[in-house]
Short mmCIF file of N, CA and C in Angstrom, two decimals:
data_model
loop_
_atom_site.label_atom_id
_atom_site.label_comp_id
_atom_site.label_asym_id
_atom_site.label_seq_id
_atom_site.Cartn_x
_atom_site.Cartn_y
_atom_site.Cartn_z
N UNK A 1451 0.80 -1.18 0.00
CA UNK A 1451 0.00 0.00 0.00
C UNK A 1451 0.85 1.25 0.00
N UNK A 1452 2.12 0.98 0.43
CA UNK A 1452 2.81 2.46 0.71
C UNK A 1452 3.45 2.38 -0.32
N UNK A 1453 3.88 1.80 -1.37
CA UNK A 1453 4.08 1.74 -2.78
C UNK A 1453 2.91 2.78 -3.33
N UNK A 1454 1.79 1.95 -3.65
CA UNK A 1454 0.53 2.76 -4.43
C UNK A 1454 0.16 3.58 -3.76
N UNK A 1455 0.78 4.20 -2.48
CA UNK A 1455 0.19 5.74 -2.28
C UNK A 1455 1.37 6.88 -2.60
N UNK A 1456 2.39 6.12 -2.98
CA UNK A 1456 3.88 6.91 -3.31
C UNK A 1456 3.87 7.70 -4.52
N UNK A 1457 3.00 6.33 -5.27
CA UNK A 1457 3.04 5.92 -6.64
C UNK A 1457 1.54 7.38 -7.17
N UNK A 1458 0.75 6.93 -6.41
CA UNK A 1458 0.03 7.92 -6.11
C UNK A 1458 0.53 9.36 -5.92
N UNK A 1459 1.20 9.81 -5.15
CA UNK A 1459 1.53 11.05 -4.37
C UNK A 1459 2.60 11.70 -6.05
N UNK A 1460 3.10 10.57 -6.26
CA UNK A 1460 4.03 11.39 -6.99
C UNK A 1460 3.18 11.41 -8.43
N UNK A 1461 2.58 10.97 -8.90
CA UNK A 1461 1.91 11.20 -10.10
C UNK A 1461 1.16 12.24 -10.21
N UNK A 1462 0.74 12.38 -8.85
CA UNK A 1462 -0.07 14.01 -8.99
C UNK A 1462 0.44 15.18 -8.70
N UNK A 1463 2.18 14.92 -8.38
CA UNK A 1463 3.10 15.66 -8.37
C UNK A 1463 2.82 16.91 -8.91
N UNK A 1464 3.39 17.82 -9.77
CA UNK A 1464 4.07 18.57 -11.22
C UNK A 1464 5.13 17.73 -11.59
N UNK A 1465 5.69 18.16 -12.53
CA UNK A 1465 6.96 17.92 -12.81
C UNK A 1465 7.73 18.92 -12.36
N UNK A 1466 9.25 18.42 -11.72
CA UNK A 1466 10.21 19.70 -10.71
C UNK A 1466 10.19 20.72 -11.85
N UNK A 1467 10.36 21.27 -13.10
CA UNK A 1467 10.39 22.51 -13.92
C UNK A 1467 8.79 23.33 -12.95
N UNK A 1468 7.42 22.81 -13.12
CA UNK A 1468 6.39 23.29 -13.11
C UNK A 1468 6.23 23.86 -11.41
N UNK A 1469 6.85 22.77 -10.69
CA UNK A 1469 6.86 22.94 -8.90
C UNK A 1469 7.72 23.80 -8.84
N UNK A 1470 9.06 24.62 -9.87
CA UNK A 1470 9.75 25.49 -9.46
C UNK A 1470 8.88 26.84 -10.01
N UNK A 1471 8.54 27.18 -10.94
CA UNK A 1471 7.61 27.93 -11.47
C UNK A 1471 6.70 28.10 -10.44
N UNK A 1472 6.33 27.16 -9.95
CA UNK A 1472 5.14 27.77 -8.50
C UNK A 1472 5.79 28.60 -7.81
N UNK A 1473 6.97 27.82 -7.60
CA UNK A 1473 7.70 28.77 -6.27
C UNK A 1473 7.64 29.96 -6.53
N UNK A 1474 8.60 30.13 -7.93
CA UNK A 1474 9.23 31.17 -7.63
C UNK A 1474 7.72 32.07 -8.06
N UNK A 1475 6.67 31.82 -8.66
CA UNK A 1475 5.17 33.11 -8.67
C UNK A 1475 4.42 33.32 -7.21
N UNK A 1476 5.38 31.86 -6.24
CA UNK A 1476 4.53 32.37 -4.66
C UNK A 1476 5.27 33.19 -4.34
N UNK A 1477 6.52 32.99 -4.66
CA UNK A 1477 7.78 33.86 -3.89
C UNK A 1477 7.53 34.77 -4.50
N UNK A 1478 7.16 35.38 -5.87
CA UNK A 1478 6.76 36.85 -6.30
C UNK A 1478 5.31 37.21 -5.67
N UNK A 1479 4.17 36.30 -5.55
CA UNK A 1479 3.37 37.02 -4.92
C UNK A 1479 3.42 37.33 -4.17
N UNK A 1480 4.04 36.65 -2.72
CA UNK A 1480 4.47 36.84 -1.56
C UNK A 1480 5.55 38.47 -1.22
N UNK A 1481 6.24 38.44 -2.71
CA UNK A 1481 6.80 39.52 -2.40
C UNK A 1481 5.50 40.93 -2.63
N UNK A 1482 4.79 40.96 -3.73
CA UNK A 1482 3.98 41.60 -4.15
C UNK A 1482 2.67 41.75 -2.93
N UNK A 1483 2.55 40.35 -2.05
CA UNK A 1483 1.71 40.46 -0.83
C UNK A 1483 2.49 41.67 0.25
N UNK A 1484 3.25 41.33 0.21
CA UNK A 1484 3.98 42.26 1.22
C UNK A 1484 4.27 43.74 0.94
N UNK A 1485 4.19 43.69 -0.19
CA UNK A 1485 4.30 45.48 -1.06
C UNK A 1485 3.00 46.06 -0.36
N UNK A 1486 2.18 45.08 -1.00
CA UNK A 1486 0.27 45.31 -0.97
C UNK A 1486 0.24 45.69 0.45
N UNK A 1487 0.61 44.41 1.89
CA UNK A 1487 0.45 45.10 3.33
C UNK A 1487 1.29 46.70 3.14
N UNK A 1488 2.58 46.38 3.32
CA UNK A 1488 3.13 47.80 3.37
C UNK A 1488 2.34 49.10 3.38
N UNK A 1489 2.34 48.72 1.71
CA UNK A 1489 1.26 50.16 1.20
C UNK A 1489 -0.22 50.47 2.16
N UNK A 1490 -0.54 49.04 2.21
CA UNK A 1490 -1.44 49.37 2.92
C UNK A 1490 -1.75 49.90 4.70
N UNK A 1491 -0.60 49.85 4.88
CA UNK A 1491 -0.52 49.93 6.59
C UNK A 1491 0.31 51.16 6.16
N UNK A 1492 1.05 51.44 5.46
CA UNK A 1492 1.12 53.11 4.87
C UNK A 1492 0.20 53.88 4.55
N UNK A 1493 -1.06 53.45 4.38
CA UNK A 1493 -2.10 54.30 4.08
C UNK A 1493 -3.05 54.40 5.70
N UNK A 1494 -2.89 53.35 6.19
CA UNK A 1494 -3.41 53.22 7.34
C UNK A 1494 -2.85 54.15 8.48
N UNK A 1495 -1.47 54.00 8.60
CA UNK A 1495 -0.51 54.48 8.81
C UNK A 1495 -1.07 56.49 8.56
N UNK A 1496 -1.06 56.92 7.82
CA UNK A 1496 -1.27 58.14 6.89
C UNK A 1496 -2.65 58.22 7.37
N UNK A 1497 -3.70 57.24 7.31
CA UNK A 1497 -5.08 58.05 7.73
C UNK A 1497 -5.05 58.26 9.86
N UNK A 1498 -4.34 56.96 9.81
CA UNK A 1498 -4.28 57.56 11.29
C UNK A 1498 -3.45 59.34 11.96
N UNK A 1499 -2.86 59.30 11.01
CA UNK A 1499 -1.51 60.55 11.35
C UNK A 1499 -2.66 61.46 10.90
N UNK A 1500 -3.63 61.46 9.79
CA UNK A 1500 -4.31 62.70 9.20
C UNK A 1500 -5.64 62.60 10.45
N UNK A 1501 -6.16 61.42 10.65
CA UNK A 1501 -6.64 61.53 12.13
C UNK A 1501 -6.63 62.12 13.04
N UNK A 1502 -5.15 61.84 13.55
CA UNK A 1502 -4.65 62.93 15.06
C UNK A 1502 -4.43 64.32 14.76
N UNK A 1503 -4.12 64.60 13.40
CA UNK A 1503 -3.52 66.37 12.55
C UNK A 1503 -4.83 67.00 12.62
N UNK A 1504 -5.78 66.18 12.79
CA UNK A 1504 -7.26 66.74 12.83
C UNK A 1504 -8.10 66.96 14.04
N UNK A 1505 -7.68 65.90 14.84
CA UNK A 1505 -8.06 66.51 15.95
C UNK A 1505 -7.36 67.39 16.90
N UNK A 1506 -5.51 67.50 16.53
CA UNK A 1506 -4.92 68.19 17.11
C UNK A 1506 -5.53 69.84 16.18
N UNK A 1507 -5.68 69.40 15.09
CA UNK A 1507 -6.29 71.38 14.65
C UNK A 1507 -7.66 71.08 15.51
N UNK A 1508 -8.26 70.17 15.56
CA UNK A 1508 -9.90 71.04 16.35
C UNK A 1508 -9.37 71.32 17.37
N UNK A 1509 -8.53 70.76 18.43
CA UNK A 1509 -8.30 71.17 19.63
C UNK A 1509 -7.62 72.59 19.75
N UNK A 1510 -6.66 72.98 18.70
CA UNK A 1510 -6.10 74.09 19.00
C UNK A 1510 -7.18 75.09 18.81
N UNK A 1511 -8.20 75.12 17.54
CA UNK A 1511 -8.95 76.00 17.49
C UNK A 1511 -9.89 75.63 18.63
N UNK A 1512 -10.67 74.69 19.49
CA UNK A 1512 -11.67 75.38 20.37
C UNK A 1512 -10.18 75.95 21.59
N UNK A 1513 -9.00 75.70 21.62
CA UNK A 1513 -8.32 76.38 22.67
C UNK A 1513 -8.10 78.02 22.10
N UNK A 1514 -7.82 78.52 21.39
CA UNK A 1514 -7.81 79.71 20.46
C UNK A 1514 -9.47 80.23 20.58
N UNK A 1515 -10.43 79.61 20.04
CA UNK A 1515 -11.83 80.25 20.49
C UNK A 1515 -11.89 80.69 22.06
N UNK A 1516 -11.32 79.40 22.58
CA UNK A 1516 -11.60 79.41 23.89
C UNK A 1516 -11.05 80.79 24.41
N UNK A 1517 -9.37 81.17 24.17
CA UNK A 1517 -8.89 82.18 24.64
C UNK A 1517 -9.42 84.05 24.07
N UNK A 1518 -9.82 83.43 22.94
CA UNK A 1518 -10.79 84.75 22.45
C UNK A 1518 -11.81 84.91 22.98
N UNK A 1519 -12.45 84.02 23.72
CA UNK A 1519 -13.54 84.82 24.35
C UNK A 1519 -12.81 84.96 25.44
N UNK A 1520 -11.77 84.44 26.20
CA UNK A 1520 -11.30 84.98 27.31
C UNK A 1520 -10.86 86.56 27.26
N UNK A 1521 -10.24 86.77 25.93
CA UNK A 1521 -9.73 88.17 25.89
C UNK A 1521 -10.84 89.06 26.32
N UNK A 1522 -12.03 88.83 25.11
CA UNK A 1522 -13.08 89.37 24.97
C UNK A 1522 -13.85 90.28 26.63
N UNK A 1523 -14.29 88.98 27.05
CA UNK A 1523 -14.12 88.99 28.44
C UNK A 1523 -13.70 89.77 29.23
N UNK A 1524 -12.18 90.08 29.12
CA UNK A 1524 -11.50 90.67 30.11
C UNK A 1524 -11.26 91.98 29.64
N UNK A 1525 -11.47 92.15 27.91
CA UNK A 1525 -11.75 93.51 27.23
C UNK A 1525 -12.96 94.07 27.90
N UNK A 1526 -14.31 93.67 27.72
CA UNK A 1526 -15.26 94.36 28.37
C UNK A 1526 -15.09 94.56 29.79
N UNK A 1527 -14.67 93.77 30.68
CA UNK A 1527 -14.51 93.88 32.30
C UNK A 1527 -13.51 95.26 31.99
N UNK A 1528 -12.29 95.63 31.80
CA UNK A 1528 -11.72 96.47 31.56
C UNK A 1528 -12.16 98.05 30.92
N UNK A 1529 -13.13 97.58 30.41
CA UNK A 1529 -14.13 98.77 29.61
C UNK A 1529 -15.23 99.15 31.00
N UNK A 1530 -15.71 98.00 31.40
CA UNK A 1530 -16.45 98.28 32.60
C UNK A 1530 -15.77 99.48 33.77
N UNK A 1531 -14.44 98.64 34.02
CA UNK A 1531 -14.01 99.23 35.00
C UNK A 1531 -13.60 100.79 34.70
N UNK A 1532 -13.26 100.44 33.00
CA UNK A 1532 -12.56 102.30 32.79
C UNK A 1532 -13.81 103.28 33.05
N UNK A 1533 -15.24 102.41 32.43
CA UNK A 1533 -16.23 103.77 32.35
C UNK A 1533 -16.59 103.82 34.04
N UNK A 1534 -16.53 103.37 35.34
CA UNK A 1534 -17.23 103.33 36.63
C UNK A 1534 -16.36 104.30 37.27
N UNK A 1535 -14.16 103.96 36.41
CA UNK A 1535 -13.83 105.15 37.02
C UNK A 1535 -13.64 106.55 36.46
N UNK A 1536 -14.02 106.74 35.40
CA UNK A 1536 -14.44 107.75 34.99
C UNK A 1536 -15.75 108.41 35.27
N UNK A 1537 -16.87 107.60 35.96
CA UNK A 1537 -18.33 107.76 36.59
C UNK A 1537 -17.50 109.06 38.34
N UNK A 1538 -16.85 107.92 38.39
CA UNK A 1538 -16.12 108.01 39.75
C UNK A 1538 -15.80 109.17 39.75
N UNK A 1539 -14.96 109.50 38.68
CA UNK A 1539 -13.68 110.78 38.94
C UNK A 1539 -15.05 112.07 38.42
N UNK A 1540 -15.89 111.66 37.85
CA UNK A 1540 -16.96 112.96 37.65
C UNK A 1540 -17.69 113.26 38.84
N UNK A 1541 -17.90 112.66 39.41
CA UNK A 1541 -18.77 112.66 40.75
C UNK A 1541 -17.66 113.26 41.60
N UNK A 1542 -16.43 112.50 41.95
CA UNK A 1542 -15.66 113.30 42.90
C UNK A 1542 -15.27 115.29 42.33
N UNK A 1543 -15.15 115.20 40.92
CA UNK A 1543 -15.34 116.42 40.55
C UNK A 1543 -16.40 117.41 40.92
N UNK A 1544 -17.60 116.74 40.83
CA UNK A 1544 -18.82 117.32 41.03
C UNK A 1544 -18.94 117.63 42.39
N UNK A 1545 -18.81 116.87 43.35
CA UNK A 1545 -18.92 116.87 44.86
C UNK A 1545 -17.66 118.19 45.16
N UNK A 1546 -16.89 117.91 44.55
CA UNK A 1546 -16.15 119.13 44.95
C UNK A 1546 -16.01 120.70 44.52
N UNK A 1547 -16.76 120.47 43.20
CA UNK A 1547 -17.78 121.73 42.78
C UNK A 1547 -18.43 122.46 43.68
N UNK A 1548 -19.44 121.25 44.14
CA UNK A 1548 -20.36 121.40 45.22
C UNK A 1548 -19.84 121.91 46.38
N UNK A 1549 -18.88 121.38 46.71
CA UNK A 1549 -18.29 122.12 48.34
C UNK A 1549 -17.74 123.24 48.03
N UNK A 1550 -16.94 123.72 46.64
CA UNK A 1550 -16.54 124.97 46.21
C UNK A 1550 -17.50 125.90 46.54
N UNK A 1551 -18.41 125.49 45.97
CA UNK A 1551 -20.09 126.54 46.07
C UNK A 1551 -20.22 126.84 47.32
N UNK A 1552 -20.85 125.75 48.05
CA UNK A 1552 -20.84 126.08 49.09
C UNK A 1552 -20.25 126.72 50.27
N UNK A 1553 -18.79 126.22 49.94
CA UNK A 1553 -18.25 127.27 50.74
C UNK A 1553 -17.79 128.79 50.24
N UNK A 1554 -18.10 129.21 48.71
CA UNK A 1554 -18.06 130.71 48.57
C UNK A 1554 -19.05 130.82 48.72
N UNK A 1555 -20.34 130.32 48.90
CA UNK A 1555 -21.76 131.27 49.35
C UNK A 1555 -21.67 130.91 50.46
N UNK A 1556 -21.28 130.36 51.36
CA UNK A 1556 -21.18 131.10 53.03
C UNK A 1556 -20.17 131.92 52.81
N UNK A 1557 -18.78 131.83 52.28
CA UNK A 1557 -18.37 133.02 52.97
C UNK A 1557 -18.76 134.30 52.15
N UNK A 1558 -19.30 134.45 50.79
CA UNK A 1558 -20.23 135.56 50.36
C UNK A 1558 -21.61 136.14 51.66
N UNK A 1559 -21.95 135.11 52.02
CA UNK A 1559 -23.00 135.02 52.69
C UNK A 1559 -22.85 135.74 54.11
N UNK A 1560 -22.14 134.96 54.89
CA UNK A 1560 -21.61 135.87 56.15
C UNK A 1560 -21.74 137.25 56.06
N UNK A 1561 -20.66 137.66 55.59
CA UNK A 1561 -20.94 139.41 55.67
C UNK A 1561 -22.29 140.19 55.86
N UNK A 1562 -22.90 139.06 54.81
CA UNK A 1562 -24.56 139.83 54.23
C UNK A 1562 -25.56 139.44 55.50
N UNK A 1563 -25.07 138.02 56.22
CA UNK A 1563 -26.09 137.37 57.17
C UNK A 1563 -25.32 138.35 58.42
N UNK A 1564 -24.39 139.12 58.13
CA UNK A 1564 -23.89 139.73 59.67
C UNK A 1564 -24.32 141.24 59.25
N UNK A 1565 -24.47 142.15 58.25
CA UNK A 1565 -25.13 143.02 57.79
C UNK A 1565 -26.99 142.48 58.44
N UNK A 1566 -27.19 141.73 58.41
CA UNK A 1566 -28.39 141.60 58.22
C UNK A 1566 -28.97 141.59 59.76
N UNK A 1567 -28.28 141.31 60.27
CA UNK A 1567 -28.46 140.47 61.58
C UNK A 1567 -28.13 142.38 62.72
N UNK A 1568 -26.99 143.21 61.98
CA UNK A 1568 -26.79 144.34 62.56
C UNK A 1568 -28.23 145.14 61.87
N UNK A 1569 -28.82 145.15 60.87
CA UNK A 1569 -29.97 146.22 60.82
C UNK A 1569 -30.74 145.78 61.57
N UNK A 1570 -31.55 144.21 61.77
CA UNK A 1570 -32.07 143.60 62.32
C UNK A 1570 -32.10 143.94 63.72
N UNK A 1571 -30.84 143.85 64.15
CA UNK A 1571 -30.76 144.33 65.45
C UNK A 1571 -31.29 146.10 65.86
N UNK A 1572 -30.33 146.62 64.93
CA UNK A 1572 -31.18 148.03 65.00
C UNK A 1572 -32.28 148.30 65.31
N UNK A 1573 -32.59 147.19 63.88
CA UNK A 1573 -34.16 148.05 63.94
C UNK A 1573 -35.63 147.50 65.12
N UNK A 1574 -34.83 146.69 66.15
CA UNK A 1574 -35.22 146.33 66.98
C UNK A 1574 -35.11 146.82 68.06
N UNK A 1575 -33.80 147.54 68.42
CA UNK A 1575 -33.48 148.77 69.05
C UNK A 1575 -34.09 150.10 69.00
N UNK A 1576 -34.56 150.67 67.49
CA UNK A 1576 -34.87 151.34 67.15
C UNK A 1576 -36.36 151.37 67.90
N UNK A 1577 -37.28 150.68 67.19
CA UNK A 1577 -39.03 149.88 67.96
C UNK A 1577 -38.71 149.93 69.54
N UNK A 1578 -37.70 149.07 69.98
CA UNK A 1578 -38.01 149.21 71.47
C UNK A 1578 -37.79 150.34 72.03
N UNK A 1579 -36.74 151.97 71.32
CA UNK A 1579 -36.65 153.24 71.75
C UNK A 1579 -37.71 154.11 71.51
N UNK A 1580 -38.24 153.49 70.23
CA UNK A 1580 -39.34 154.26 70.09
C UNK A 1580 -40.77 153.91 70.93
N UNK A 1581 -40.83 152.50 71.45
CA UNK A 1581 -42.05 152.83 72.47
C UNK A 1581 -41.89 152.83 73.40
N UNK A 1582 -40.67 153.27 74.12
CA UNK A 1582 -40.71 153.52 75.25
C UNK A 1582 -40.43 155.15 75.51
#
């Protein structure tokens, strides 16, 4: 039996010319398989890298949005604060207007309230000389 399965095995052989011809088109596909991965784990390779290039640009732009509204932000707070002290410095102007005034119409005033206060008196002097 191990005759007629020899006998067998080798008849359905190739002939060694045709079994080398295999080889060497596995050994070229094999090389051509391996081109094919390459390329392809180069492309893989390449969509992953264009992957991360993409989420590293979304990230920089919401960090860039992010810091523009921070500016923004701290532009208006700054605008706030310039117009409250400029509110500020008018009012302290004004208040001191105000005490200007006030204190030249008292001291305008005095003289006139001490004029006033001497006829006043007079003429109270005057009434009480005259009815008695």
């Amino acid at each position: 039996m191990e005759g007629t399965s020899a006998a067998a095995n080798s008849s359905s052989l190739p002939p060694p010319s045709r079994r080398l011809s295999q080889i060497r088109r596995r050994k070229k596909k094999t090389r051509e398989d391996m081109f094919s991965e390459i390329m392809q784990s180069s492309r893989s390779d390449r969509a992953h890298l264009n992957e991360w290039k993409e989420t590293v640009s979304k990230y920089r732009k919401e960090v860039s949005e992010r810091e523009e509204r921070r500016d923004q932000r701290e532009e208006r707070r700054d605008q706030r604060e310039e117009r409250r002290d400029d509110r500020d410095e008018r009012w302290r102007q004004e208040d001191q207007r105000m005490k200007d005034a006030t204190l030249g119409l008292l001291r305008r005033g005095l003289p006139l309230q001490e004029k006033i206060e001497v006829k006043f008196s007079m003429q109270t002097s005057e009434e009480h000389f005259a009815q008695k």
